[in-house]
Tab-separated table of C-alpha atoms in Angstrom:
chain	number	residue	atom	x	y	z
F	1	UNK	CA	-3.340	10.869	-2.615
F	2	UNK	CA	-1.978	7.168	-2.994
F	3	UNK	CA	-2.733	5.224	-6.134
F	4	UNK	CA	-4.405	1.703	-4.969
F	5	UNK	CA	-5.078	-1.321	-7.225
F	6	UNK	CA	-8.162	-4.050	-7.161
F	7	UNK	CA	-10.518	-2.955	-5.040
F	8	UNK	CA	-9.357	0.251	-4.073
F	9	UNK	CA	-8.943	1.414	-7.709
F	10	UNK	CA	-10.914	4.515	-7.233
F	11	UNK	CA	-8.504	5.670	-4.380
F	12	UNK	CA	-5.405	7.572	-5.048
F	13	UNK	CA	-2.027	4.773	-4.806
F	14	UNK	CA	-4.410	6.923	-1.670
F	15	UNK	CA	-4.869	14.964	19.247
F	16	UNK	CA	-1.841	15.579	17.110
F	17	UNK	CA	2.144	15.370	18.612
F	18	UNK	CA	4.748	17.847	17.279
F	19	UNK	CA	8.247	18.185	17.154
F	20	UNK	CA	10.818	19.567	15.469
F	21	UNK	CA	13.237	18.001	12.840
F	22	UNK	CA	15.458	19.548	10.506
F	23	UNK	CA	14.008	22.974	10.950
F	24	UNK	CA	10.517	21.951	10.126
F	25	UNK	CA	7.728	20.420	12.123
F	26	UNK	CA	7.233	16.940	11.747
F	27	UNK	CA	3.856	15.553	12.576
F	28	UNK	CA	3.211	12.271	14.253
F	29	UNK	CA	0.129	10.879	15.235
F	30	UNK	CA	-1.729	7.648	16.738
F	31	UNK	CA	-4.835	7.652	18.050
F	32	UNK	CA	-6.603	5.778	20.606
F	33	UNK	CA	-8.574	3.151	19.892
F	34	UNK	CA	-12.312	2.392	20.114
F	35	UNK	CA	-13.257	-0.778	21.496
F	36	UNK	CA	-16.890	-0.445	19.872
F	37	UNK	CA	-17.880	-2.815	17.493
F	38	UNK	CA	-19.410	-2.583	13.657
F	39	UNK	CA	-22.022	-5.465	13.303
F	40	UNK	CA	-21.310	-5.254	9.374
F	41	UNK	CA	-17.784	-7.031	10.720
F	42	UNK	CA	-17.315	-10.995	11.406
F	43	UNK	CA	-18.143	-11.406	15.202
F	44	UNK	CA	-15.878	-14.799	14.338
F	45	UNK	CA	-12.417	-15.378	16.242
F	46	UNK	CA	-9.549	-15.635	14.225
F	47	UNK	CA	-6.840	-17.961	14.585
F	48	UNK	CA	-3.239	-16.911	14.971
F	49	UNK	CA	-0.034	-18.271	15.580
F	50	UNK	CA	1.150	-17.063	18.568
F	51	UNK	CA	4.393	-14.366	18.224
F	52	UNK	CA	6.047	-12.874	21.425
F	53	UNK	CA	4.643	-10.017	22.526
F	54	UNK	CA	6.542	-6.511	21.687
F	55	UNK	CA	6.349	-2.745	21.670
F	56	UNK	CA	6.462	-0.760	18.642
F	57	UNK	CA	7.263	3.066	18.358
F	58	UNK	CA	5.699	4.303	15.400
F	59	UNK	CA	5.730	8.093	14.765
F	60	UNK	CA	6.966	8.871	18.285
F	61	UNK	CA	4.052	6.686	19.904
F	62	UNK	CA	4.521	3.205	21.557
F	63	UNK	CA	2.296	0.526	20.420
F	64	UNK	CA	1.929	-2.729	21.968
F	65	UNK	CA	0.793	-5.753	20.120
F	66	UNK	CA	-1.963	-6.299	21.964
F	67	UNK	CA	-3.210	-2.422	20.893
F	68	UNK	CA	-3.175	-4.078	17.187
F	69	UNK	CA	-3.714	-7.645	17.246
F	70	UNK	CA	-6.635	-7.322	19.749
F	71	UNK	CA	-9.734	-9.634	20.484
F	72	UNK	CA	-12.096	-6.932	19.451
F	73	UNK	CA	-14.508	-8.806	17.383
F	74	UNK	CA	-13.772	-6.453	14.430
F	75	UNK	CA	-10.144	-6.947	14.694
F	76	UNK	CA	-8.888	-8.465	11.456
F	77	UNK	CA	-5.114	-7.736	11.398
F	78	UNK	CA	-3.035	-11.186	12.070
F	79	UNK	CA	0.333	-11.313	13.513
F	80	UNK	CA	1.991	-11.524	10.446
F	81	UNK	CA	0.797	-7.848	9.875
F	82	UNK	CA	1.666	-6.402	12.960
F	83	UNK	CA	5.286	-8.158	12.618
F	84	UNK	CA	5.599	-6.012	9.545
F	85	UNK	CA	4.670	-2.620	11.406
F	86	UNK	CA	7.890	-0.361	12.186
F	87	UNK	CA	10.156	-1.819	9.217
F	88	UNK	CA	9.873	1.076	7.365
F	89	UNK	CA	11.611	0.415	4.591
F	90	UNK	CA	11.253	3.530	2.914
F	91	UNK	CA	13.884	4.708	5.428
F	92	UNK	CA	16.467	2.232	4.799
F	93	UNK	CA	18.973	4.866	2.731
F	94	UNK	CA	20.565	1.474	1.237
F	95	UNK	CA	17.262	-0.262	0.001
F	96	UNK	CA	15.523	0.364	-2.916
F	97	UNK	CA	12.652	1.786	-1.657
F	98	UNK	CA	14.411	4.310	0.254
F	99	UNK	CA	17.375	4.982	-2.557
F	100	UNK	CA	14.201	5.906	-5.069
F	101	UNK	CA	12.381	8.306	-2.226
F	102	UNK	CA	15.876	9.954	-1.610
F	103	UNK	CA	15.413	10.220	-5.485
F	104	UNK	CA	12.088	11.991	-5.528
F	105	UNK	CA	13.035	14.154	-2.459
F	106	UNK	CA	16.192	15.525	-4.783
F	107	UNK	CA	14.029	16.139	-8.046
F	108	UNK	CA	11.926	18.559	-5.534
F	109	UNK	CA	14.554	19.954	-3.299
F	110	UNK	CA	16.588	21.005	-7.217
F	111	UNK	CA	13.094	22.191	-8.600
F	112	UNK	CA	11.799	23.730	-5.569
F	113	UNK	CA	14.036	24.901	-3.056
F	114	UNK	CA	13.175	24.983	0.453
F	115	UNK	CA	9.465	24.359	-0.775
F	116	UNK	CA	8.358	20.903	0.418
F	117	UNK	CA	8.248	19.558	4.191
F	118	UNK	CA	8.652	15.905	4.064
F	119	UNK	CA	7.039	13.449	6.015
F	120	UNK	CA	8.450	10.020	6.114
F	121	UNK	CA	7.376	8.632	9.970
F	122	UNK	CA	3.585	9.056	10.842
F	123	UNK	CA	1.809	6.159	12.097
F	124	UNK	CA	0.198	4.185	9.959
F	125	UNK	CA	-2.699	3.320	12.584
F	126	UNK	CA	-5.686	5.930	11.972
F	127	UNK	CA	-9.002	6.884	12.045
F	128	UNK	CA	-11.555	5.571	9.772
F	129	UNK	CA	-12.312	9.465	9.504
F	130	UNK	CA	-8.449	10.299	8.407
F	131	UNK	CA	-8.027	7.174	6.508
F	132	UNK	CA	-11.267	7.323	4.247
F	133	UNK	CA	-14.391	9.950	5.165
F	134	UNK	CA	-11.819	13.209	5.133
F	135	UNK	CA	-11.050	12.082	1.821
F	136	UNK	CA	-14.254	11.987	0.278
F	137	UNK	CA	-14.410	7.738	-0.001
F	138	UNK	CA	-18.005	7.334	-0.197
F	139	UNK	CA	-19.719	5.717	2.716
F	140	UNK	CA	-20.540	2.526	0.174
F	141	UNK	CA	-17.022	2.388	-1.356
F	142	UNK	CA	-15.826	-1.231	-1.427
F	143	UNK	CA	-12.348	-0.381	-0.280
F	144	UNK	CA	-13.901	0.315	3.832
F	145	UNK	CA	-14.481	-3.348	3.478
F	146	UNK	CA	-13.592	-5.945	6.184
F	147	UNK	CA	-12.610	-7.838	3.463
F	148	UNK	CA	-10.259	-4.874	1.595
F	149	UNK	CA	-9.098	-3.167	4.874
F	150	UNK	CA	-7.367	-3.959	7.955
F	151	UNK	CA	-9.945	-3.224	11.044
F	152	UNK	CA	-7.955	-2.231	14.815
F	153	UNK	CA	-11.533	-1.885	15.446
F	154	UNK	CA	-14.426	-0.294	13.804
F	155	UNK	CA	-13.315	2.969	14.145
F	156	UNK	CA	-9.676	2.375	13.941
F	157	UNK	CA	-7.767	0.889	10.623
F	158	UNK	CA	-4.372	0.609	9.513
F	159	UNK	CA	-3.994	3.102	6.654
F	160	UNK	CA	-4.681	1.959	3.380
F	161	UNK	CA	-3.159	4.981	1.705
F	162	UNK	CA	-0.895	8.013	2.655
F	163	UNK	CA	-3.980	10.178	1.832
F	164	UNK	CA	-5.158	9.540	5.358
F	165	UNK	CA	-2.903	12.015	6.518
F	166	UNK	CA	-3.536	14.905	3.839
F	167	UNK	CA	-6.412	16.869	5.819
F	168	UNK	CA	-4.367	16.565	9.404
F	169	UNK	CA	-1.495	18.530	7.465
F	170	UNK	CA	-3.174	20.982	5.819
F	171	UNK	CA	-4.621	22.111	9.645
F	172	UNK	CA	-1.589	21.864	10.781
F	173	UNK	CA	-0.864	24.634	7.856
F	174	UNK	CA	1.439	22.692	5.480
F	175	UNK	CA	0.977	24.281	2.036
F	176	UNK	CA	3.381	22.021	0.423
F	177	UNK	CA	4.273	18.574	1.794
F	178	UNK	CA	4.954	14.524	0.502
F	179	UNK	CA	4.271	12.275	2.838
F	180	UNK	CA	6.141	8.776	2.349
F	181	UNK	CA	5.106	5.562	4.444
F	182	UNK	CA	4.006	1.987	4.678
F	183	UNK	CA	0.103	1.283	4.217
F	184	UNK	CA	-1.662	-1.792	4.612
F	185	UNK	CA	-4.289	-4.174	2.536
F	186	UNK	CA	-5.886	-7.171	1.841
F	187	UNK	CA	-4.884	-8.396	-1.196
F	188	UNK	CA	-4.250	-11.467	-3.632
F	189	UNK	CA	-0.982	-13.276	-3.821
F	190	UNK	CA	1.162	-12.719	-6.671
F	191	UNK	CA	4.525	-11.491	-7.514
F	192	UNK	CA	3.274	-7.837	-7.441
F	193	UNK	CA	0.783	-7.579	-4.450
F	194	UNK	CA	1.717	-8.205	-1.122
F	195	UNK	CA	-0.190	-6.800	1.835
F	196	UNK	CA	2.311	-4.452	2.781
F	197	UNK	CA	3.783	-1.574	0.473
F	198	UNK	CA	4.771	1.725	0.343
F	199	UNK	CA	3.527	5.159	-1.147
F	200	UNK	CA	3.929	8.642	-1.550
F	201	UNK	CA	1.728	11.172	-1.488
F	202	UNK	CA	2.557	15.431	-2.818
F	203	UNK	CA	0.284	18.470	-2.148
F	204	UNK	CA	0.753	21.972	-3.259
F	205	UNK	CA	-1.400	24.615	-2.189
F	206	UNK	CA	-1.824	27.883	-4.263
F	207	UNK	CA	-3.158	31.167	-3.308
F	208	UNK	CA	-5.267	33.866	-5.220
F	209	UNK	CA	-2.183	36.017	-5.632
F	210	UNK	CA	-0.272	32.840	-6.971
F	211	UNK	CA	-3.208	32.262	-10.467
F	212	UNK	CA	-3.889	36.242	-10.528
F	213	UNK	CA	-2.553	37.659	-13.748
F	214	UNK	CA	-1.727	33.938	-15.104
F	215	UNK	CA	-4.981	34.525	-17.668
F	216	UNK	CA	-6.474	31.129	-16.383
F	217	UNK	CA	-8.538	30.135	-14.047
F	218	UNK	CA	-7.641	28.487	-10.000
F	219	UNK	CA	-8.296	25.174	-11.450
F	220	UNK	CA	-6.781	25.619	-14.980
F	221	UNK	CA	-4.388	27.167	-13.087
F	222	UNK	CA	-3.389	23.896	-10.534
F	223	UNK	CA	-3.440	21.272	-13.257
F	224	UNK	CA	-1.119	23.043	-15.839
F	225	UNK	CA	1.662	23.240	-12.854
F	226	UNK	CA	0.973	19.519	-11.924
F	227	UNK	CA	1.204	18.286	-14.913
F	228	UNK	CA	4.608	20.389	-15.566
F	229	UNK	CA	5.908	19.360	-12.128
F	230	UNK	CA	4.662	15.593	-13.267
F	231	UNK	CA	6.525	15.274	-16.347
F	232	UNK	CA	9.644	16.708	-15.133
F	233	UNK	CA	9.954	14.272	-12.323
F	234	UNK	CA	9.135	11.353	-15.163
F	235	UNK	CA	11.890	12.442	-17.291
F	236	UNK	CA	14.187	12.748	-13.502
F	237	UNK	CA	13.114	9.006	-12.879
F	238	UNK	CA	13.480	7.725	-16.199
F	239	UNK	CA	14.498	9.540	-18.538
F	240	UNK	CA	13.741	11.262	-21.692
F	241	UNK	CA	10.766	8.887	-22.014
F	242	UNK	CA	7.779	9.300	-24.061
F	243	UNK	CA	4.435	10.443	-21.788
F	244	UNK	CA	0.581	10.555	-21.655
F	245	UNK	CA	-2.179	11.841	-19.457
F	246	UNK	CA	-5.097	9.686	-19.315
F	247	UNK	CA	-8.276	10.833	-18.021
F	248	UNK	CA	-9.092	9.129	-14.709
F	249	UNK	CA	-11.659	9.671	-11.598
F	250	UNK	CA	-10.751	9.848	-7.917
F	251	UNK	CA	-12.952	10.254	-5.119
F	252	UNK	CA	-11.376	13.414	-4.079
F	253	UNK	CA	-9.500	15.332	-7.196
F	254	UNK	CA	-11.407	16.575	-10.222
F	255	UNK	CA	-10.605	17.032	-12.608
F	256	UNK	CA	-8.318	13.640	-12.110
F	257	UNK	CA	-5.515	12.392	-14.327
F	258	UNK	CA	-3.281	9.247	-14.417
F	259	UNK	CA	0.349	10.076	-16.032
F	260	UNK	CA	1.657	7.320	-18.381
F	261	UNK	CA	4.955	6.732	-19.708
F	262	UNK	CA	6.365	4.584	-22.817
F	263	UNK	CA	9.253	2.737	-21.418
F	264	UNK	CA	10.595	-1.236	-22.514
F	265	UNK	CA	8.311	-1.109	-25.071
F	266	UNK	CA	4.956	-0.917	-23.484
F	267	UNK	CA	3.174	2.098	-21.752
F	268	UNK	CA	3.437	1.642	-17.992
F	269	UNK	CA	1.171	3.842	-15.295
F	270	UNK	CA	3.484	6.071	-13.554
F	271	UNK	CA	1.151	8.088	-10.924
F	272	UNK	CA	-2.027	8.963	-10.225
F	273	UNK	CA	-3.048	12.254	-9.642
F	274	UNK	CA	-5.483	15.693	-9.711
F	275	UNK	CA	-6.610	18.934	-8.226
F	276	UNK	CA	-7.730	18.772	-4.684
F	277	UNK	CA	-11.435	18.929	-4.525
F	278	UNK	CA	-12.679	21.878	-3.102
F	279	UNK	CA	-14.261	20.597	-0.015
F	280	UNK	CA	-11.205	19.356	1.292
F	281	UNK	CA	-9.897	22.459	1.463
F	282	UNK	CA	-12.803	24.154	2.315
F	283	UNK	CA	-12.973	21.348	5.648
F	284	UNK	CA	-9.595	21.985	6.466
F	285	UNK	CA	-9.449	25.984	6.234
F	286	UNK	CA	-8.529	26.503	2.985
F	287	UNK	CA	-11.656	28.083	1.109
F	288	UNK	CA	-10.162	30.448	-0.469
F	289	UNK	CA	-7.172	28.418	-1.580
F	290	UNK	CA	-6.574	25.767	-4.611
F	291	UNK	CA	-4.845	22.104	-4.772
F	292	UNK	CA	-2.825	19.320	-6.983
F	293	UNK	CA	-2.332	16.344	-5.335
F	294	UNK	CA	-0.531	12.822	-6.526
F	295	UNK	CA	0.306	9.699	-5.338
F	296	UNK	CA	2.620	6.925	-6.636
F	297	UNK	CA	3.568	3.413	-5.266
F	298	UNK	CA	7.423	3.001	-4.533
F	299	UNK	CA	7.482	-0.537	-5.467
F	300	UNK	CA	5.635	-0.319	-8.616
F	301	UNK	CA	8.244	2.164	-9.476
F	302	UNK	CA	11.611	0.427	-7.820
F	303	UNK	CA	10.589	-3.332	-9.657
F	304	UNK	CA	10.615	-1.584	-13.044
F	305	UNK	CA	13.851	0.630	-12.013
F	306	UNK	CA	15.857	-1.835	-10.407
F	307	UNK	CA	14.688	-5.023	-12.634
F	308	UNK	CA	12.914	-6.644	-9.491
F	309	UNK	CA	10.598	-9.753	-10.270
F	310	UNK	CA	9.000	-10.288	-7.043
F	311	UNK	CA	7.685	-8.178	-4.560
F	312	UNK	CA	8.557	-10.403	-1.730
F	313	UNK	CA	12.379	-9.708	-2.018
F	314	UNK	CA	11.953	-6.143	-0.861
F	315	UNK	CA	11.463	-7.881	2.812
F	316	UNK	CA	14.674	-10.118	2.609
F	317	UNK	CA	17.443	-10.128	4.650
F	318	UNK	CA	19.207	-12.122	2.549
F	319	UNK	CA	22.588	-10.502	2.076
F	320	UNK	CA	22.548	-11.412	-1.646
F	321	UNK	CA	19.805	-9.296	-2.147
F	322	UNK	CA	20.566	-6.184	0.040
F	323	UNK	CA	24.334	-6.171	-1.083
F	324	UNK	CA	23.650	-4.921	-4.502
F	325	UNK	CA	21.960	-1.400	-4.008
F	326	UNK	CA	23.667	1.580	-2.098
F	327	UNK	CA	22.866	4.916	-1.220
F	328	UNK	CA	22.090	7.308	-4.199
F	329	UNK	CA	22.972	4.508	-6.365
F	330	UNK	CA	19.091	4.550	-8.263
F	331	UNK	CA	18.520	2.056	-11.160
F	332	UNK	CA	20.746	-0.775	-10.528
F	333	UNK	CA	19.672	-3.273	-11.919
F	334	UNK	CA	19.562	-6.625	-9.403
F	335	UNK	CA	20.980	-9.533	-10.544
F	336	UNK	CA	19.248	-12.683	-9.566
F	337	UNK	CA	21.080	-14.895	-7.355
F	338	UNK	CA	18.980	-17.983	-7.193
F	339	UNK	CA	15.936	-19.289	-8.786
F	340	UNK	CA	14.743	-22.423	-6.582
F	341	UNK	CA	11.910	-24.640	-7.561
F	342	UNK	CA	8.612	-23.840	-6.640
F	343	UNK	CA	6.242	-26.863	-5.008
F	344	UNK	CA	2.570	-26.835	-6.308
F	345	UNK	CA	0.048	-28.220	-3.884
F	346	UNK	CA	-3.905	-27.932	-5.432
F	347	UNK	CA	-6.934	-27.661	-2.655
F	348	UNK	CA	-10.559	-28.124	-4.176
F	349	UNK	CA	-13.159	-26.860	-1.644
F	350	UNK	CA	-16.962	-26.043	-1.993
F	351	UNK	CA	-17.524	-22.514	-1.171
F	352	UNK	CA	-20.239	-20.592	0.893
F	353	UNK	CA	-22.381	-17.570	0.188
F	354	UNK	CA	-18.924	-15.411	2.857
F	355	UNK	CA	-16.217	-16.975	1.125
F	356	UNK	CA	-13.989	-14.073	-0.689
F	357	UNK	CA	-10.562	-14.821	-2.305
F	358	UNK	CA	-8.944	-12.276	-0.079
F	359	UNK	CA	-9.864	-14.303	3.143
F	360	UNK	CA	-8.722	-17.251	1.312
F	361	UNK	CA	-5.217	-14.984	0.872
F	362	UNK	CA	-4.713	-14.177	4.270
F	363	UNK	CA	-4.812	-17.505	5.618
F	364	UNK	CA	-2.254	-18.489	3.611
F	365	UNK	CA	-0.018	-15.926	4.050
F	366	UNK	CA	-0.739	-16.593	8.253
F	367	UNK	CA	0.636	-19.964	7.586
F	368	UNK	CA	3.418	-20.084	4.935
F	369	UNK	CA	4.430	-15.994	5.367
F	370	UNK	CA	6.585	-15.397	2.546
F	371	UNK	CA	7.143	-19.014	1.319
F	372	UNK	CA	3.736	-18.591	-0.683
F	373	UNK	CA	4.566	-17.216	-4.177
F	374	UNK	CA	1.540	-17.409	-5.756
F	375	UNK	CA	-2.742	-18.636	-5.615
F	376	UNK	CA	-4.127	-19.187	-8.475
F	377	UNK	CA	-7.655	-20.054	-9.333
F	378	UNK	CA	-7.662	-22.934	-11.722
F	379	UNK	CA	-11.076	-24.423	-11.675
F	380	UNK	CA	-14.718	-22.874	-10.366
F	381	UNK	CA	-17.392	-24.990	-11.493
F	382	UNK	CA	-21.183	-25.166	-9.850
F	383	UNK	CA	-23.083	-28.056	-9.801
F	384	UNK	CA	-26.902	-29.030	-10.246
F	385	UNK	CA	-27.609	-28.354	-6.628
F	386	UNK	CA	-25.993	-25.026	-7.008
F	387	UNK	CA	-23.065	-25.511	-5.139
F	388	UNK	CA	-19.891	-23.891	-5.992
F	389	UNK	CA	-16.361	-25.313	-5.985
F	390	UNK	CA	-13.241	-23.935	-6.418
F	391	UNK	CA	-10.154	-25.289	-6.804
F	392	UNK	CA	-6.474	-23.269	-6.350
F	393	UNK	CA	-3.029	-24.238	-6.980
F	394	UNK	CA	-0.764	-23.053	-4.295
F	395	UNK	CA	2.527	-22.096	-5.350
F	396	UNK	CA	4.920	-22.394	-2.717
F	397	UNK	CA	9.079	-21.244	-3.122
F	398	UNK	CA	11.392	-19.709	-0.951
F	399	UNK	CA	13.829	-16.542	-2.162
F	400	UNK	CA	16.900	-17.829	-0.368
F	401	UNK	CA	16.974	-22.304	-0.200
F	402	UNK	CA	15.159	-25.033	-1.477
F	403	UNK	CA	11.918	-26.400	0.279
F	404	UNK	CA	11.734	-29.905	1.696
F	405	UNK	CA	9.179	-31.937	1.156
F	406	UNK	CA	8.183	-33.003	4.371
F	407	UNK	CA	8.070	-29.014	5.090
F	408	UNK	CA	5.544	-28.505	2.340
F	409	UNK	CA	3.356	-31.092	3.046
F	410	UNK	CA	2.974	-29.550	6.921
F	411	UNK	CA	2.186	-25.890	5.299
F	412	UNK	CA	-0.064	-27.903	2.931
F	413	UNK	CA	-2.014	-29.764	5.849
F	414	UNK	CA	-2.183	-26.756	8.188
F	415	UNK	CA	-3.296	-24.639	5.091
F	416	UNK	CA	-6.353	-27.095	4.117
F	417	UNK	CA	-7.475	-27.257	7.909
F	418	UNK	CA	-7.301	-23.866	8.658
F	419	UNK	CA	-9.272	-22.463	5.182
F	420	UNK	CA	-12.064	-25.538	6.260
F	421	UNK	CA	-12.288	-24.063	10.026
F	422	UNK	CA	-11.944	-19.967	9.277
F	423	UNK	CA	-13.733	-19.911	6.144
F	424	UNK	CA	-16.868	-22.521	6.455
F	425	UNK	CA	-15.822	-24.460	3.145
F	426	UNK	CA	-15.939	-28.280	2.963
F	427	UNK	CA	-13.024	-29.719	1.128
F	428	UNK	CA	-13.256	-31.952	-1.885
């Protein structure tokens, strides 16, 4: 269970291959993909910059670009996407994100010994089955959107949650398991979404003879030891800090909870998290069996833990960035190196009945990658004919130099042609 944000709010930040690692099985999986198309997805063909072609191998499978970024008319992922698949950065033992997994894997490996099997390398390309309908995401949940979720093709996404691989684990007879990787989604541009992050995602299974003689019942039972387990890996993370359950709903725990803790003065969302509905279990041969489940977002965590402001400088190379964290070293707090001016460029357009902001987003982001820092809607007006404008200041700023002018103005001019062509507005 992975706890999402925007759109996917209501979903945890949320033939098989086998081998053997470390004395445990390690499951990897990619599927094959349909080539049938959903007529609820743009027949439209997208625009790309062309990249060189490559092969990936994700989770013991080789993928070739053209198995991602395909002309399948429900095919939504751009190359920028696909250059992002196999980074894992969770497994970099010197970056943040993988310095504050390495932390959550030693609060369970002191707590519970020998307990949990970790998973840290499945593909993140699966099955709109794994990814939503095994998790009980109703069949009219926004989040199976074109516009929320990247489409291989209509039956084939690229995970928007490390959920999608909770029911293939429990058949494969996990009872205990946290399953760390990259997932994907179409999001808004800001210093705290990007369309690439990392989660994690725990499950504990109990038997009959684990709640027998406790005095409460399977479910009573499952939340008390979540919450315990919870708190004490709060208090590992940050401290003695001051904590609250909140009440929450999730298409596939109940009762559902979301774990807050007081920390810099303000009460910041840790997790989200609850015991397993039943007919998951039931589905996957557990009937007889209870579940927790939680899911957290490593960079939500890592930015307030290591003082980062922007999301974007998890992806940089830049040596005065990756220099300052080291294995096991968790909390350091980074230490900016640079803050160069951003460029603002405004675009007024008026919109049509298909225009979404998230479209809007990933046309950017296809042109100016990581230089965009930030859109922002400041004006949305309509007029007596009942047309619509919007206009939105584009915030562009690189990490690591300054931006010239004359490279601005080409992002600018390729931005405003591209958003008129792909998204049928007429500019102001």
């Amino acid at each position: 269970m992975a706890v999402v944000s925007s759109a996917h709010s209501a979903i945890f930040s949320k033939a098989s291959l086998f081998h053997h690692i470390n004395g445990f099985k390690r499951f990897t999986f990619c599927l094959p993909f349909s080539s049938s198309a959903a007529a609820s997805l743009s027949t439209k063909k997208k625009w790309r910059q062309p990249v060189a072609s490559s092969v990936l191998e994700l989770g013991g499978t080789k993928i070739a670009k053209d198995d991602v970024v395909r002309d399948d008319p429900t095919n939504n992922v751009p190359d920028t996407i696909f250059s992002k698949l196999g980074m894992q950065l969770h497994r970099r033992n010197n970056h943040p994100l993988g310095i504050l997994k390495n932390g959550i894997y030693e609060y369970f490996d002191t707590n519970y010994p020998n307990m949990f099997d970790k998973f840290d390398d499945l593909c993140p390309i699966v099955s709109v089955k794994q990814n939503f309908d095994d998790v009980l995401v109703p069949a009219d949940h926004v989040s199976r959107s074109y516009n929320d979720t990247y489409y291989v093709d209509s039956q084939t996404v690229l995970r928007c949650h490390t959920s999608a691989h909770q029911a293939e684990l429990l058949r494969g007879g996990h009872t205990h398991f946290l399953v760390t990787g990259d997932v994907y989604r179409r999001d808004s541009i800001d210093s705290t979404h990007y369309p690439v992050f990392h989660q994690m995602e725990g499950v504990r299974v109990f038997t009959p003879e684990n709640w027998e003689g406790s005095g409460l019942d399977p479910t009573s039972f499952a939340a008390d030891d979540l919450k315990k387990s919870l708190e004490g890996l709060a208090r590992h993370l940050f401290g003695a800090v001051e904590m609250r359950w909140i009440d929450a709903y999730f298409p596939f725990t109940n009762p559902s909870y979301e774990l807050e803790i007081y920390f810099k003065e303000k009460w910041m969302e840790v997790l989200g998290c609850g015991v397993m509905e039943q007919e998951i279990l039931k589905s996957n041969g557990r009937s007889d069996s209870v579940a927790w489940a939680f899911g957290l977002g490593l960079e939500r965590l890592a930015m307030v833990l290591f003082d980062i402001p922007d999301i974007r400088l998890f992806w940089s190379n830049d040596e005065r960035f990756t220099s300052q964290f080291s294995q096991g070293q968790m909390g350091v707090k980074f230490k900016p190196f640079s803050k160069y001016p951003p460029c603002y460029k405004d675009m007024s357009f008026w919109i049509s009945e298909s225009f979404t902001e998230n479209n809007l987003c990933e046309v950017i982001r296809g042109i100016a990658g990581d230089l965009v820092e930030e859109v922002t809607l400041i004006d949305n007006f309509t007029n007596k004919k009942g047309m619509t404008s919007h206009c939105y200041r584009i915030a562009y700023r690189s990490m690591e130099r300054s931006l010239t002018d004359e490279e601005i103005n080409d992002l600018q001019w390729n931005v405003r042609e591209q958003v008129q062509n792909k998204l049928n507005v007429v500019l102001r």
